[in-house]
Amino acid sequence: MSGTGKFCVSITHAKNDTDKATVGFVVANAAAGSDQDTMVFLSTEGVRLAEKGYADDIHEEGFAPLAELISNFVEAGGQVYVCAPCIKKRAIAPDNLIEGATVVGGAKLVEFLADGTPSVSY
């Protein structure tokens, strides 16, 4: 089986659907743990997950706490890209983002996926 060696998880939810937000990072950790160059793209409400302290009280039953999942993902070399227009709309300051989060435009997502990289959305 051939592939790109890359994997993208798009997350559009935060406290409005903590189950989807959590499962997105569970899948991202699985991809990173499988030696895939893994990127999480946070957009719309999902950008809130990149705010320092925001995910600290999210803990879905049956899963590790979301803040731990995010931290583990970044420590494993995963990339967290945060939609620039989405944080602007929500008045989130770029200097108040978690370690490992990078503010990008949609072109960065297109560039990452352009070679046929698989992507899932939550």
PDB file of C-alpha atoms in Angstrom:
ATOM      1  CA  MET A   1       0.000   0.000   0.000  1.00  0.00           C
ATOM      2  CA  SER A   2       1.456   3.325  -0.988  1.00  0.00           C
ATOM      3  CA  GLY A   3       0.585   6.619   0.602  1.00  0.00           C
ATOM      4  CA  THR A   4       1.768  10.108   1.244  1.00  0.00           C
ATOM      5  CA  GLY A   5       3.101   9.373   4.734  1.00  0.00           C
ATOM      6  CA  LYS A   6       0.923  12.249   5.900  1.00  0.00           C
ATOM      7  CA  PHE A   7      -2.436  12.485   7.624  1.00  0.00           C
ATOM      8  CA  CYS A   8      -4.758  15.395   8.391  1.00  0.00           C
ATOM      9  CA  VAL A   9      -7.420  15.685  11.088  1.00  0.00           C
ATOM     10  CA  SER A  10      -9.767  18.639  10.741  1.00  0.00           C
ATOM     11  CA  ILE A  11     -11.538  19.639  13.960  1.00  0.00           C
ATOM     12  CA  THR A  12     -14.373  22.157  13.896  1.00  0.00           C
ATOM     13  CA  HIS A  13     -15.747  21.594  17.398  1.00  0.00           C
ATOM     14  CA  ALA A  14     -14.718  22.564  20.927  1.00  0.00           C
ATOM     15  CA  LYS A  15     -16.978  22.798  23.988  1.00  0.00           C
ATOM     16  CA  ASN A  16     -19.983  22.795  21.651  1.00  0.00           C
ATOM     17  CA  ASP A  17     -19.226  19.077  21.038  1.00  0.00           C
ATOM     18  CA  THR A  18     -16.464  17.830  23.338  1.00  0.00           C
ATOM     19  CA  ASP A  19     -16.888  14.255  22.086  1.00  0.00           C
ATOM     20  CA  LYS A  20     -15.936  15.231  18.518  1.00  0.00           C
ATOM     21  CA  ALA A  21     -13.096  17.452  19.732  1.00  0.00           C
ATOM     22  CA  THR A  22     -11.703  14.631  21.863  1.00  0.00           C
ATOM     23  CA  VAL A  23     -12.051  11.900  19.253  1.00  0.00           C
ATOM     24  CA  GLY A  24     -10.334  14.140  16.706  1.00  0.00           C
ATOM     25  CA  PHE A  25      -7.243  14.341  18.896  1.00  0.00           C
ATOM     26  CA  VAL A  26      -7.412  10.601  19.688  1.00  0.00           C
ATOM     27  CA  VAL A  27      -7.242   9.890  15.951  1.00  0.00           C
ATOM     28  CA  ALA A  28      -4.487  12.487  15.479  1.00  0.00           C
ATOM     29  CA  ASN A  29      -2.418  10.811  18.193  1.00  0.00           C
ATOM     30  CA  ALA A  30      -2.959   7.416  16.543  1.00  0.00           C
ATOM     31  CA  ALA A  31      -1.749   8.803  13.220  1.00  0.00           C
ATOM     32  CA  ALA A  32       1.297  10.472  14.788  1.00  0.00           C
ATOM     33  CA  GLY A  33       2.046   7.222  16.617  1.00  0.00           C
ATOM     34  CA  SER A  34       1.940   5.403  13.273  1.00  0.00           C
ATOM     35  CA  ASP A  35       4.791   7.497  11.901  1.00  0.00           C
ATOM     36  CA  GLN A  36       2.537   9.716   9.797  1.00  0.00           C
ATOM     37  CA  ASP A  37       3.419  13.384   9.369  1.00  0.00           C
ATOM     38  CA  THR A  38       0.225  14.470  11.086  1.00  0.00           C
ATOM     39  CA  MET A  39      -1.484  17.834  11.033  1.00  0.00           C
ATOM     40  CA  VAL A  40      -4.533  18.929  13.005  1.00  0.00           C
ATOM     41  CA  PHE A  41      -6.355  21.799  11.329  1.00  0.00           C
ATOM     42  CA  LEU A  42      -8.538  23.733  13.773  1.00  0.00           C
ATOM     43  CA  SER A  43     -11.230  25.861  12.184  1.00  0.00           C
ATOM     44  CA  THR A  44     -14.546  27.500  13.058  1.00  0.00           C
ATOM     45  CA  GLU A  45     -15.342  26.748  16.725  1.00  0.00           C
ATOM     46  CA  GLY A  46     -12.445  24.269  16.893  1.00  0.00           C
ATOM     47  CA  VAL A  47      -9.909  27.094  17.059  1.00  0.00           C
ATOM     48  CA  ARG A  48     -10.837  27.558  20.722  1.00  0.00           C
ATOM     49  CA  LEU A  49      -8.949  24.320  21.475  1.00  0.00           C
ATOM     50  CA  ALA A  50      -5.719  26.191  20.727  1.00  0.00           C
ATOM     51  CA  GLU A  51      -6.336  28.800  23.455  1.00  0.00           C
ATOM     52  CA  LYS A  52      -4.154  28.339  26.528  1.00  0.00           C
ATOM     53  CA  GLY A  53      -6.205  26.721  29.304  1.00  0.00           C
ATOM     54  CA  TYR A  54      -9.377  26.276  27.221  1.00  0.00           C
ATOM     55  CA  ALA A  55      -9.226  22.465  27.056  1.00  0.00           C
ATOM     56  CA  ASP A  56      -8.138  21.986  30.678  1.00  0.00           C
ATOM     57  CA  ASP A  57     -11.613  21.031  31.918  1.00  0.00           C
ATOM     58  CA  ILE A  58     -12.673  18.854  28.964  1.00  0.00           C
ATOM     59  CA  HIS A  59     -12.649  15.157  29.800  1.00  0.00           C
ATOM     60  CA  GLU A  60     -14.924  12.795  27.906  1.00  0.00           C
ATOM     61  CA  GLU A  61     -15.649   9.522  29.689  1.00  0.00           C
ATOM     62  CA  GLY A  62     -13.518   6.687  28.331  1.00  0.00           C
ATOM     63  CA  PHE A  63     -10.784   8.966  27.000  1.00  0.00           C
ATOM     64  CA  ALA A  64      -7.750  10.764  28.375  1.00  0.00           C
ATOM     65  CA  PRO A  65      -8.361  14.436  29.227  1.00  0.00           C
ATOM     66  CA  LEU A  66      -8.344  16.586  26.081  1.00  0.00           C
ATOM     67  CA  ALA A  67      -5.508  18.831  27.300  1.00  0.00           C
ATOM     68  CA  GLU A  68      -3.368  15.701  27.734  1.00  0.00           C
ATOM     69  CA  LEU A  69      -4.270  14.441  24.254  1.00  0.00           C
ATOM     70  CA  ILE A  70      -3.321  17.791  22.735  1.00  0.00           C
ATOM     71  CA  SER A  71      -0.039  17.943  24.662  1.00  0.00           C
ATOM     72  CA  ASN A  72       0.863  14.356  23.704  1.00  0.00           C
ATOM     73  CA  PHE A  73       0.139  15.111  20.064  1.00  0.00           C
ATOM     74  CA  VAL A  74       2.444  18.131  20.020  1.00  0.00           C
ATOM     75  CA  GLU A  75       5.166  16.225  21.914  1.00  0.00           C
ATOM     76  CA  ALA A  76       4.944  13.451  19.294  1.00  0.00           C
ATOM     77  CA  GLY A  77       5.768  15.988  16.594  1.00  0.00           C
ATOM     78  CA  GLY A  78       2.230  16.664  15.437  1.00  0.00           C
ATOM     79  CA  GLN A  79       1.453  20.039  13.909  1.00  0.00           C
ATOM     80  CA  VAL A  80      -1.488  22.123  15.114  1.00  0.00           C
ATOM     81  CA  TYR A  81      -2.565  24.643  12.502  1.00  0.00           C
ATOM     82  CA  VAL A  82      -5.120  27.257  13.533  1.00  0.00           C
ATOM     83  CA  CYS A  83      -7.303  29.066  11.004  1.00  0.00           C
ATOM     84  CA  ALA A  84      -6.329  32.753  10.990  1.00  0.00           C
ATOM     85  CA  PRO A  85      -9.712  34.220  10.007  1.00  0.00           C
ATOM     86  CA  CYS A  86     -11.435  31.943  12.544  1.00  0.00           C
ATOM     87  CA  ILE A  87      -9.388  33.176  15.521  1.00  0.00           C
ATOM     88  CA  LYS A  88      -9.806  36.747  14.356  1.00  0.00           C
ATOM     89  CA  LYS A  89     -13.594  36.327  14.230  1.00  0.00           C
ATOM     90  CA  ARG A  90     -13.519  34.954  17.803  1.00  0.00           C
ATOM     91  CA  ALA A  91     -11.122  37.652  19.065  1.00  0.00           C
ATOM     92  CA  ILE A  92      -8.509  35.095  20.124  1.00  0.00           C
ATOM     93  CA  ALA A  93      -5.060  36.648  20.449  1.00  0.00           C
ATOM     94  CA  PRO A  94      -2.356  34.709  18.573  1.00  0.00           C
ATOM     95  CA  ASP A  95      -0.010  35.201  21.549  1.00  0.00           C
ATOM     96  CA  ASN A  96      -2.500  33.313  23.772  1.00  0.00           C
ATOM     97  CA  LEU A  97      -2.212  30.012  21.902  1.00  0.00           C
ATOM     98  CA  ILE A  98      -0.843  26.725  23.225  1.00  0.00           C
ATOM     99  CA  GLU A  99       2.698  25.646  22.510  1.00  0.00           C
ATOM    100  CA  GLY A 100       2.936  24.074  19.075  1.00  0.00           C
ATOM    101  CA  ALA A 101      -0.001  25.961  17.539  1.00  0.00           C
ATOM    102  CA  THR A 102       0.640  27.906  14.348  1.00  0.00           C
ATOM    103  CA  VAL A 103      -1.780  30.413  12.850  1.00  0.00           C
ATOM    104  CA  VAL A 104      -2.242  29.786   9.126  1.00  0.00           C
ATOM    105  CA  GLY A 105      -4.528  30.615   6.247  1.00  0.00           C
ATOM    106  CA  GLY A 106      -6.507  28.117   4.241  1.00  0.00           C
ATOM    107  CA  ALA A 107      -3.728  27.891   1.673  1.00  0.00           C
ATOM    108  CA  LYS A 108      -1.603  25.939   4.180  1.00  0.00           C
ATOM    109  CA  LEU A 109      -4.325  23.287   4.463  1.00  0.00           C
ATOM    110  CA  VAL A 110      -4.620  23.075   0.683  1.00  0.00           C
ATOM    111  CA  GLU A 111      -0.833  22.738   0.363  1.00  0.00           C
ATOM    112  CA  PHE A 112      -0.762  19.910   2.940  1.00  0.00           C
ATOM    113  CA  LEU A 113      -3.599  18.003   1.233  1.00  0.00           C
ATOM    114  CA  ALA A 114      -2.720  18.700  -2.424  1.00  0.00           C
ATOM    115  CA  ASP A 115      -0.770  15.467  -2.910  1.00  0.00           C
ATOM    116  CA  GLY A 116      -3.746  13.311  -1.947  1.00  0.00           C
ATOM    117  CA  THR A 117      -3.078  13.222   1.793  1.00  0.00           C
ATOM    118  CA  PRO A 118      -5.944  11.494   3.622  1.00  0.00           C
ATOM    119  CA  SER A 119      -8.077  13.656   5.872  1.00  0.00           C
ATOM    120  CA  VAL A 120     -10.841  13.073   8.409  1.00  0.00           C
ATOM    121  CA  SER A 121     -13.081  15.680   9.999  1.00  0.00           C
ATOM    122  CA  TYR A 122     -14.668  15.981  13.424  1.00  0.00           C
TER     123      TYR A 122
END
